[in-house]
Coordinates of C-alpha atoms in Angstrom, one line a residue:
M82 CA -2.4 -144.7 95.4
G83 CA -3.1 -148.4 94.5
L84 CA -1.9 -147.8 91.0
L85 CA 1.2 -146.0 92.3
R86 CA 2.0 -148.9 94.5
A87 CA 1.4 -151.3 91.6
L88 CA 4.0 -149.4 89.6
G89 CA 6.6 -149.4 92.4
A90 CA 10.2 -150.5 91.8
A91 CA 9.5 -153.9 93.2
A92 CA 6.9 -154.6 90.5
R93 CA 9.0 -153.1 87.7
P94 CA 10.3 -155.5 85.0
G95 CA 14.1 -155.6 84.4
W96 CA 15.7 -152.8 82.6
S97 CA 16.5 -155.0 79.6
R98 CA 12.7 -155.8 79.1
L99 CA 11.9 -152.1 79.5
G100 CA 14.6 -151.2 77.0
A101 CA 13.3 -153.8 74.5
A102 CA 9.8 -152.4 74.9
A103 CA 11.0 -148.9 74.2
I104 CA 12.8 -150.1 71.1
L105 CA 9.7 -151.8 69.9
G106 CA 7.8 -148.6 70.5
A107 CA 10.3 -146.7 68.4
G108 CA 9.9 -149.4 65.7
V109 CA 6.1 -148.6 65.7
A110 CA 7.0 -144.9 65.2
A111 CA 9.1 -145.8 62.2
G112 CA 6.0 -145.7 60.1
Q113 CA 5.5 -141.9 60.7
A114 CA 6.8 -139.3 58.3
P115 CA 9.4 -138.8 57.0
F116 CA 10.4 -142.4 57.4
G117 CA 7.2 -144.1 56.2
F118 CA 8.3 -147.6 57.1
W119 CA 4.7 -148.8 57.7
W120 CA 5.7 -152.5 57.4
L121 CA 8.2 -152.1 60.2
S122 CA 5.6 -150.2 62.2
L123 CA 3.1 -153.0 61.8
L124 CA 5.7 -155.8 62.6
S125 CA 7.0 -154.0 65.7
L126 CA 3.4 -153.4 66.9
A127 CA 2.6 -157.1 66.5
V128 CA 5.6 -158.1 68.5
L129 CA 4.9 -155.5 71.2
I130 CA 1.2 -156.7 71.5
A131 CA 2.5 -160.3 71.9
E132 CA 4.8 -159.1 74.7
I133 CA 2.0 -157.3 76.5
A134 CA -0.5 -160.1 76.0
A135 CA 1.9 -162.7 77.4
E136 CA 2.5 -160.7 80.6
G137 CA -0.1 -161.8 83.1
R138 CA 1.0 -159.5 85.9
R139 CA -0.8 -156.1 85.7
A140 CA 2.0 -154.0 87.1
R141 CA 4.6 -155.3 84.7
R142 CA 2.2 -155.0 81.8
L143 CA 1.7 -151.3 82.7
W144 CA 5.4 -150.7 83.0
L145 CA 6.1 -152.3 79.6
S146 CA 3.2 -150.4 78.0
W147 CA 4.5 -147.1 79.3
A148 CA 8.1 -147.8 78.2
A149 CA 6.9 -148.7 74.7
G150 CA 5.0 -145.4 74.6
V151 CA 8.2 -143.5 75.7
G152 CA 10.1 -145.1 72.8
Y153 CA 7.3 -144.4 70.4
F154 CA 7.0 -140.7 71.2
A155 CA 10.7 -140.2 71.5
L156 CA 11.2 -141.1 67.8
A157 CA 7.9 -139.6 66.6
L158 CA 8.2 -136.3 68.5
F159 CA 11.9 -135.6 68.8
W160 CA 11.3 -132.4 66.7
I161 CA 9.8 -130.9 69.9
V162 CA 13.3 -129.8 70.8
D163 CA 13.7 -127.6 67.7
P164 CA 11.6 -124.6 68.9
F165 CA 13.9 -124.3 71.9
L166 CA 16.9 -124.2 69.6
V167 CA 15.7 -121.2 67.6
E168 CA 17.3 -119.1 70.4
P169 CA 19.6 -121.7 72.0
E170 CA 21.5 -119.3 74.2
T171 CA 18.2 -118.5 76.0
F172 CA 16.0 -121.6 75.7
G173 CA 18.4 -124.4 74.7
W174 CA 18.7 -125.7 78.2
M175 CA 14.9 -126.5 78.2
A176 CA 15.0 -128.8 75.1
P177 CA 15.9 -132.1 76.8
F178 CA 13.4 -131.5 79.6
A179 CA 10.7 -130.7 77.0
L180 CA 11.4 -133.9 75.1
L181 CA 11.5 -136.0 78.3
L182 CA 8.3 -134.5 79.7
M183 CA 6.5 -134.8 76.4
C184 CA 7.5 -138.5 75.9
A185 CA 6.7 -139.4 79.5
G186 CA 3.3 -137.6 79.4
M187 CA 2.2 -138.9 76.1
A188 CA 3.3 -142.5 77.1
L189 CA 0.5 -142.4 79.7
F190 CA -2.0 -143.0 77.0
W191 CA -0.1 -146.2 76.2
L192 CA 0.0 -147.1 79.9
L193 CA -3.8 -146.7 79.7
A194 CA -3.8 -149.2 76.8
G195 CA -1.9 -151.6 79.0
W196 CA -4.5 -151.2 81.8
I197 CA -7.3 -151.8 79.3
A198 CA -5.6 -155.0 78.2
G199 CA -6.4 -156.3 81.6
V200 CA -10.1 -156.6 80.7
G201 CA -9.1 -159.8 78.9
R202 CA -8.4 -162.8 81.1
W203 CA -6.4 -164.8 78.6
P204 CA -3.5 -163.7 76.3
F205 CA -5.7 -163.6 73.2
A206 CA -8.2 -161.3 74.9
R207 CA -5.4 -159.1 76.4
A208 CA -4.0 -158.7 72.9
L209 CA -7.3 -157.4 71.6
G210 CA -7.7 -155.3 74.7
F211 CA -4.3 -153.6 74.3
A212 CA -5.0 -153.0 70.6
L213 CA -8.4 -151.4 71.4
G214 CA -6.7 -149.4 74.2
L215 CA -4.1 -147.9 71.8
A216 CA -7.0 -146.7 69.6
V217 CA -8.8 -145.3 72.7
G218 CA -5.6 -143.5 73.6
D219 CA -5.5 -141.9 70.1
L220 CA -9.1 -140.9 70.4
M221 CA -8.5 -139.3 73.8
R222 CA -5.3 -137.6 72.6
S223 CA -7.4 -135.9 69.9
Y224 CA -9.6 -134.2 72.5
V225 CA -8.3 -134.2 76.0
L226 CA -6.8 -130.8 77.2
T227 CA -7.5 -129.2 73.8
G228 CA -6.1 -132.2 72.1
F229 CA -2.8 -133.2 70.5
P230 CA -3.6 -135.7 67.7
W231 CA 0.0 -135.7 66.4
A232 CA 1.6 -139.0 65.3
L233 CA -1.5 -141.2 65.7
L234 CA -1.0 -144.8 64.9
G235 CA -3.1 -144.5 61.8
H236 CA -0.8 -141.8 60.4
I237 CA 1.6 -144.5 59.2
W238 CA -0.7 -145.1 56.2
I239 CA -0.7 -141.5 54.8
D240 CA 1.7 -142.3 52.0
T241 CA -0.3 -145.4 51.0
P242 CA -3.7 -146.1 49.4
V243 CA -4.9 -147.3 52.9
A244 CA -5.1 -143.6 53.9
Q245 CA -8.2 -143.3 51.7
A246 CA -10.2 -145.1 54.3
A247 CA -10.0 -141.9 56.4
A248 CA -12.8 -140.6 54.1
V249 CA -15.0 -143.1 55.9
V250 CA -13.5 -143.7 59.3
G251 CA -11.3 -140.7 59.9
P252 CA -7.8 -140.7 61.5
V253 CA -8.8 -142.7 64.7
G254 CA -10.5 -145.3 62.4
L255 CA -7.1 -145.8 60.7
S256 CA -5.6 -146.3 64.2
V257 CA -8.2 -149.0 64.9
L258 CA -7.4 -150.7 61.6
T259 CA -3.7 -150.6 62.4
A260 CA -3.9 -151.9 65.9
I261 CA -6.4 -154.7 65.2
T262 CA -4.5 -155.8 62.1
A263 CA -1.3 -156.1 64.2
A264 CA -3.2 -157.9 67.0
L265 CA -5.0 -160.5 64.9
P266 CA -2.0 -163.0 64.6
V267 CA -1.3 -162.6 68.3
M268 CA -4.8 -163.6 69.2
A269 CA -4.4 -167.1 67.9
R270 CA -4.3 -170.0 70.4
D271 CA -2.0 -172.2 68.3
R272 CA 0.2 -172.2 65.3
R273 CA -2.6 -173.1 62.9
G274 CA -4.8 -170.4 64.3
R275 CA -1.9 -167.9 63.9
A276 CA -1.6 -168.7 60.3
V277 CA -5.3 -168.3 59.7
L278 CA -5.5 -165.0 61.6
S279 CA -2.4 -163.7 59.8
A280 CA -4.1 -164.5 56.5
V281 CA -7.2 -162.7 57.7
A282 CA -5.2 -159.6 58.7
L283 CA -3.4 -159.5 55.4
A284 CA -6.7 -160.0 53.5
V285 CA -8.3 -157.1 55.4
L286 CA -5.3 -154.9 54.8
G287 CA -5.2 -155.9 51.2
C288 CA -8.9 -155.1 50.6
V289 CA -8.5 -151.7 52.2
W290 CA -5.4 -151.1 50.0
L291 CA -7.2 -152.1 46.8
A292 CA -10.3 -150.0 47.7
G293 CA -8.0 -147.0 48.3
S294 CA -6.3 -147.5 45.0
A295 CA -9.6 -147.6 43.3
R296 CA -10.6 -144.4 45.0
L297 CA -7.4 -142.7 43.9
N298 CA -8.1 -143.7 40.3
Q299 CA -11.6 -142.4 40.2
P300 CA -12.0 -139.6 37.7
V301 CA -12.9 -136.2 39.0
E302 CA -14.5 -133.4 37.0
P303 CA -12.1 -130.5 36.5
R304 CA -12.9 -127.1 38.2
D305 CA -14.8 -124.9 35.9
P306 CA -13.9 -122.1 35.6
P307 CA -10.3 -122.8 36.8
V308 CA -8.9 -120.9 39.7
R309 CA -5.2 -120.0 39.5
V310 CA -3.2 -119.2 42.6
R311 CA 0.4 -118.2 43.3
L312 CA 2.1 -119.6 46.5
V313 CA 4.9 -117.5 47.8
Q314 CA 7.6 -119.1 50.0
P315 CA 10.2 -116.6 51.3
N316 CA 12.4 -119.2 53.2
A317 CA 12.3 -117.0 56.3
E318 CA 14.4 -118.9 58.7
Q319 CA 12.9 -118.6 62.1
A320 CA 16.2 -117.9 63.9
L321 CA 16.8 -114.9 61.6
K322 CA 13.2 -113.7 60.9
W323 CA 13.2 -110.9 63.5
Q324 CA 16.9 -110.3 63.8
G325 CA 18.1 -106.8 62.9
D326 CA 16.9 -105.8 59.4
M327 CA 16.3 -109.4 58.2
W328 CA 12.5 -108.8 58.4
R329 CA 13.0 -106.4 55.5
V330 CA 15.0 -109.0 53.5
F331 CA 12.2 -111.5 53.9
L332 CA 9.5 -109.0 53.1
D333 CA 11.4 -107.9 50.0
R334 CA 11.6 -111.5 48.9
Q335 CA 7.8 -111.8 49.1
L336 CA 7.2 -108.6 47.3
A337 CA 9.6 -109.6 44.5
W338 CA 8.0 -113.0 44.0
T339 CA 4.6 -111.4 44.1
A340 CA 5.6 -109.0 41.3
Q341 CA 6.8 -111.7 39.0
P342 CA 4.7 -111.9 35.8
A343 CA 2.4 -114.9 35.5
S344 CA 2.0 -117.0 32.3
E345 CA -1.8 -117.0 32.9
P346 CA -3.9 -114.5 34.9
L347 CA -4.0 -115.1 38.6
D348 CA -7.0 -115.1 40.9
L349 CA -5.1 -115.0 44.2
I350 CA -1.6 -114.8 45.7
I351 CA -0.9 -116.4 49.1
W352 CA 1.8 -115.4 51.6
P353 CA 2.6 -117.6 54.7
E354 CA 1.8 -117.3 58.4
T355 CA 3.1 -114.0 60.1
A356 CA 4.5 -112.9 56.7
V357 CA 3.7 -109.2 57.5
P358 CA 6.2 -107.7 59.9
Y359 CA 3.8 -105.1 61.3
L360 CA 0.6 -105.3 63.3
L361 CA -2.5 -105.2 61.1
E362 CA -3.4 -101.8 62.5
Y363 CA -0.1 -100.3 61.0
S364 CA 0.0 -102.2 57.7
D365 CA -2.1 -99.9 55.4
D366 CA 0.9 -98.6 53.5
L367 CA 2.4 -102.1 53.1
F368 CA -1.0 -103.4 51.9
S369 CA -1.1 -100.7 49.3
E370 CA 2.4 -101.6 48.2
M371 CA 1.5 -105.3 48.0
A372 CA -1.6 -104.5 45.8
A373 CA 0.6 -102.4 43.5
V374 CA 3.2 -105.1 42.9
S375 CA 0.6 -107.7 42.5
G376 CA -1.0 -105.8 39.7
G377 CA -4.4 -105.8 41.5
V378 CA -4.5 -109.5 42.2
P379 CA -6.0 -110.2 45.7
I380 CA -3.6 -111.4 48.3
V381 CA -4.0 -113.6 51.4
T382 CA -1.4 -113.2 54.1
G383 CA -0.6 -114.0 57.7
V384 CA -0.5 -111.0 60.1
Q385 CA -0.7 -110.3 63.8
R386 CA -3.3 -107.9 65.1
A387 CA -4.2 -106.3 68.3
D388 CA -7.6 -105.6 69.8
G389 CA -7.2 -103.6 73.0
A390 CA -4.8 -105.6 75.2
R391 CA -5.3 -108.9 73.3
Y392 CA -3.3 -110.1 70.3
Y393 CA -4.3 -112.5 67.6
N394 CA -2.5 -114.6 65.0
S395 CA -4.5 -113.9 61.9
L396 CA -5.1 -114.5 58.2
V397 CA -6.4 -111.6 56.2
A398 CA -7.6 -111.4 52.6
L399 CA -6.9 -108.2 50.7
D400 CA -8.7 -107.0 47.5
G401 CA -6.9 -105.6 44.5
R402 CA -6.5 -102.2 46.2
G403 CA -5.1 -103.6 49.4
A404 CA -8.2 -103.3 51.5
V405 CA -9.1 -106.1 54.0
I406 CA -12.1 -108.0 52.8
A407 CA -12.0 -111.1 55.0
M408 CA -10.2 -112.3 58.1
H409 CA -9.7 -115.4 60.3
D410 CA -8.2 -115.4 63.7
K411 CA -6.4 -118.6 64.7
S412 CA -8.8 -120.4 67.0
H413 CA -6.9 -123.5 68.1
L414 CA -3.7 -122.2 69.6
V415 CA -0.5 -124.1 70.7
P416 CA -0.5 -124.5 74.5
F417 CA 2.7 -123.1 76.0
G418 CA 3.8 -122.0 72.5
E419 CA 1.2 -119.3 71.7
Y420 CA -0.5 -119.1 75.1
I421 CA -0.2 -120.3 78.7
P422 CA -3.3 -122.4 79.7
F423 CA -5.4 -120.5 82.3
G424 CA -3.0 -117.6 82.1
D425 CA -5.8 -115.0 82.6
L426 CA -6.7 -116.7 85.9
L427 CA -3.3 -115.6 87.3
V428 CA -3.9 -111.9 86.8
P429 CA -5.6 -111.4 90.2
F430 CA -2.4 -112.7 91.8
G431 CA -0.2 -110.2 90.1
I432 CA 1.1 -112.6 87.5
R433 CA 0.4 -111.0 84.1
A434 CA 3.1 -112.3 81.8
F435 CA 1.2 -115.5 81.1
A436 CA -2.1 -113.8 80.5
A437 CA -3.4 -113.5 76.9
Q438 CA -5.1 -110.2 77.8
E439 CA -2.2 -108.5 79.6
G440 CA 0.8 -110.7 78.8
F441 CA 2.5 -112.1 75.7
G442 CA 0.2 -114.8 74.6
Y443 CA -2.3 -114.9 71.8
T444 CA -6.1 -115.0 72.3
P445 CA -8.0 -117.7 70.4
G446 CA -10.4 -116.5 67.7
A447 CA -13.9 -117.7 66.9
A448 CA -14.6 -121.0 65.3
I449 CA -13.4 -121.6 61.7
R450 CA -15.7 -120.1 59.1
V451 CA -15.5 -120.3 55.4
L452 CA -14.3 -117.1 53.7
D453 CA -15.7 -115.9 50.3
L454 CA -12.7 -114.8 48.2
G455 CA -14.7 -113.9 45.1
R456 CA -13.2 -115.4 41.9
A457 CA -10.9 -117.6 44.0
G458 CA -13.9 -119.3 45.6
R459 CA -15.0 -120.1 49.1
V460 CA -12.1 -121.3 51.2
L461 CA -11.7 -123.0 54.6
P462 CA -8.9 -121.0 56.3
L463 CA -6.3 -122.8 58.5
I464 CA -3.3 -121.3 60.3
C465 CA -0.5 -123.8 61.1
Y466 CA -1.5 -126.0 64.1
E467 CA -5.2 -125.8 63.2
A468 CA -4.6 -128.4 60.4
I469 CA -4.1 -131.3 62.8
F470 CA -7.6 -131.2 64.3
A471 CA -10.0 -133.1 62.0
Q472 CA -12.9 -132.3 64.3
D473 CA -12.5 -128.6 63.9
L474 CA -12.8 -128.9 60.1
N475 CA -15.9 -131.0 60.5
R476 CA -17.5 -128.3 62.6
A477 CA -16.5 -125.4 60.3
V478 CA -19.3 -123.1 59.3
G479 CA -20.1 -123.0 55.6
Q480 CA -19.4 -125.2 52.6
A481 CA -15.9 -124.6 51.1
D482 CA -14.5 -125.1 47.6
W483 CA -11.0 -125.7 48.9
I484 CA -8.8 -125.5 52.0
L485 CA -6.2 -122.8 52.5
Q486 CA -3.4 -123.3 55.0
I487 CA -0.8 -120.8 55.9
T488 CA 1.9 -122.0 58.3
N489 CA 5.4 -121.3 59.7
D490 CA 7.0 -124.7 60.0
G491 CA 10.4 -123.1 60.6
W492 CA 9.8 -123.8 64.3
F493 CA 9.8 -127.6 63.6
G494 CA 13.3 -128.2 62.4
D495 CA 14.4 -129.9 59.2
I496 CA 14.0 -133.6 59.8
S497 CA 10.6 -134.8 60.8
G498 CA 8.3 -132.0 62.1
P499 CA 7.6 -130.2 58.9
Y500 CA 6.9 -133.5 57.0
Q501 CA 4.6 -134.8 59.7
H502 CA 2.7 -131.6 59.6
L503 CA 2.4 -131.8 55.9
A504 CA 1.3 -135.5 56.1
Q505 CA -1.6 -134.5 58.5
T506 CA -2.7 -131.8 56.1
R507 CA -2.9 -134.4 53.4
L508 CA -5.1 -136.5 55.6
R509 CA -7.5 -133.5 56.1
A510 CA -7.9 -133.3 52.3
I511 CA -9.0 -136.9 52.2
E512 CA -11.4 -136.5 55.2
Q513 CA -13.0 -133.4 53.7
G514 CA -12.9 -134.3 50.0
L515 CA -11.3 -130.9 49.4
P516 CA -8.0 -129.9 47.8
V517 CA -5.5 -127.9 50.0
L518 CA -3.2 -125.1 49.0
R519 CA -0.5 -124.9 51.7
V520 CA 2.0 -122.0 52.0
A521 CA 4.8 -122.2 54.6
N522 CA 7.6 -119.7 55.5
T523 CA 10.3 -122.3 55.0
G524 CA 8.3 -125.0 53.3
V525 CA 7.0 -127.4 52.4
S526 CA 4.5 -125.3 50.4
G527 CA 2.4 -127.1 47.8
V528 CA -0.8 -128.3 46.3
I529 CA -2.7 -131.3 47.7
D530 CA -5.6 -132.7 45.7
A531 CA -8.8 -133.9 47.3
A532 CA -7.4 -137.5 47.6
G533 CA -4.5 -136.3 49.7
Q534 CA -1.9 -136.5 46.9
L535 CA 0.9 -133.9 46.8
L536 CA 0.8 -132.6 43.2
H537 CA 3.3 -129.7 43.3
A538 CA 5.7 -128.6 46.0
L539 CA 8.4 -126.1 47.0
P540 CA 11.0 -128.1 49.0
L541 CA 11.9 -127.3 52.6
N542 CA 14.4 -124.5 53.0
T543 CA 14.0 -123.1 49.5
E544 CA 12.8 -119.7 48.3
G545 CA 10.4 -119.4 45.4
A546 CA 6.9 -119.3 44.1
L547 CA 4.5 -121.7 42.5
D548 CA 1.7 -120.8 40.0
V549 CA -0.9 -123.5 40.3
A550 CA -4.5 -124.3 39.5
V551 CA -6.7 -125.3 42.4
P552 CA -7.6 -129.0 41.9
P553 CA -11.3 -130.0 41.9
A554 CA -13.2 -131.2 45.0
R555 CA -14.8 -134.5 45.6
P556 CA -18.2 -135.3 47.0
R557 CA -18.3 -134.7 50.8
P558 CA -17.0 -137.9 52.4
L559 CA -18.8 -139.8 55.2
Y560 CA -16.3 -138.9 57.9
A561 CA -16.8 -135.1 57.3
R562 CA -20.5 -135.7 58.2
T563 CA -20.2 -138.1 61.1
G564 CA -16.9 -137.3 62.7
D565 CA -15.4 -139.6 65.3
L566 CA -18.7 -140.7 66.9
P567 CA -19.1 -144.0 65.0
V568 CA -15.5 -145.1 65.8
A569 CA -15.9 -144.1 69.4
A570 CA -19.1 -146.1 69.6
F571 CA -17.3 -149.1 68.1
L572 CA -14.5 -148.9 70.6
V573 CA -16.9 -148.7 73.5
L574 CA -19.0 -151.7 72.2
A575 CA -15.9 -153.8 71.5
L576 CA -14.5 -153.2 75.0
L577 CA -17.8 -154.0 76.6
I578 CA -17.9 -157.3 74.7
V579 CA -14.4 -158.2 75.8
A580 CA -15.2 -157.3 79.4
A581 CA -18.5 -159.3 79.3
R582 CA -16.7 -162.3 77.9
R583 CA -14.4 -162.3 80.8
R584 CA -17.2 -161.9 83.3
F585 CA -19.1 -164.9 81.8
A586 CA -15.9 -166.9 81.7
D587 CA -15.4 -166.3 85.4

């Protein structure tokens, strides 16, 4: 109640200040894909931190932090309206409310950063506190309520050599680097100190950049024997995918591209998420047809399956005769998209539509496990949304040779969503030291090497196939072995030091 009173209208800054804070937040988001303006992001963040640090009144600081968060997530996550526009006549009215609620809710993590800034008594300490608070928010967003680590601050570096630091510190570590680099000039007490700390910030960023460039240039032994794979992208537009006989059109596209002769023998063919229009239990005839047109080359495809009253979003591997030899059920589902949280608890009250067991949602599968695909090697299977959770890959059972992601980014629109999803997949490659082969219904499908570089791609909204060689892996990076624990410990220790400094100062 005290916090609510503190945030009352009487304590609110003027609308012009709130609007300016929101614009700065949007400037910070300009570093996210597909824009990639990391320099604008860093500059906007430094100005925002200065504004927050200069505000000595807690309530106004919280309002400004929240407004900046709203601006940040409004630009970074505006693609959230696109799933509602797949069937606009039914769900279109929900789109603005979804965006508003998402931005307002996610901005609470920035409000938390504004509160954490209060551990510092003076502006320079509040600047550091706010920077650390933003990183704490990114860490919490990665885990709280199943997690949503999308558009983290550190993601602005994915197109630069700085992203290679994720091999050591992970995605939240990149957020720490981003926030503290922007905060350093603001922490100075005078003009001379500002020049010194600005030089320090640039030197730190420059060193990380050079170290990343050196890592990118490190030679890697080629894979021996080579593994050759075909990626099939049918360009199955989501709004048409299940309309009338369009499912047959898209299925025929995939069969046609699968049947194309290859210049060199293939070890595997990959179809995207939900590429099969039947439930797994009724797909035997189609699987036989797929095996026939592939010439006996094994195929991995997305398919839905039922187990009693429960349904799963799955990936299956077929041998050269069309028999299922391996399977992965999507374990990290999209809340409100693929299931309703706690939906099964509503069944005793007669509400069954939201229940995974008796309604229309998916049931999560077991934890991610490495699949042995014979000549194609051992693969870490990911279905769509699973690729944004670094911690899930760290906990995967078994040692993989490469990562295989099938996805349906047709839900995410054409502007930012698919490119942000692709960018995060590139970061997973860096963190795990493993190449990624990514196959999407509408794109972007492609090959990502173990340093996160996109080597080959089928553009968004195009139909086609790519015959590629799986790039070699790198030694397992530190982050894949330690996860987020070291960064979390650093954040706790840093905040304790800032808080203790204030206590002793008092």
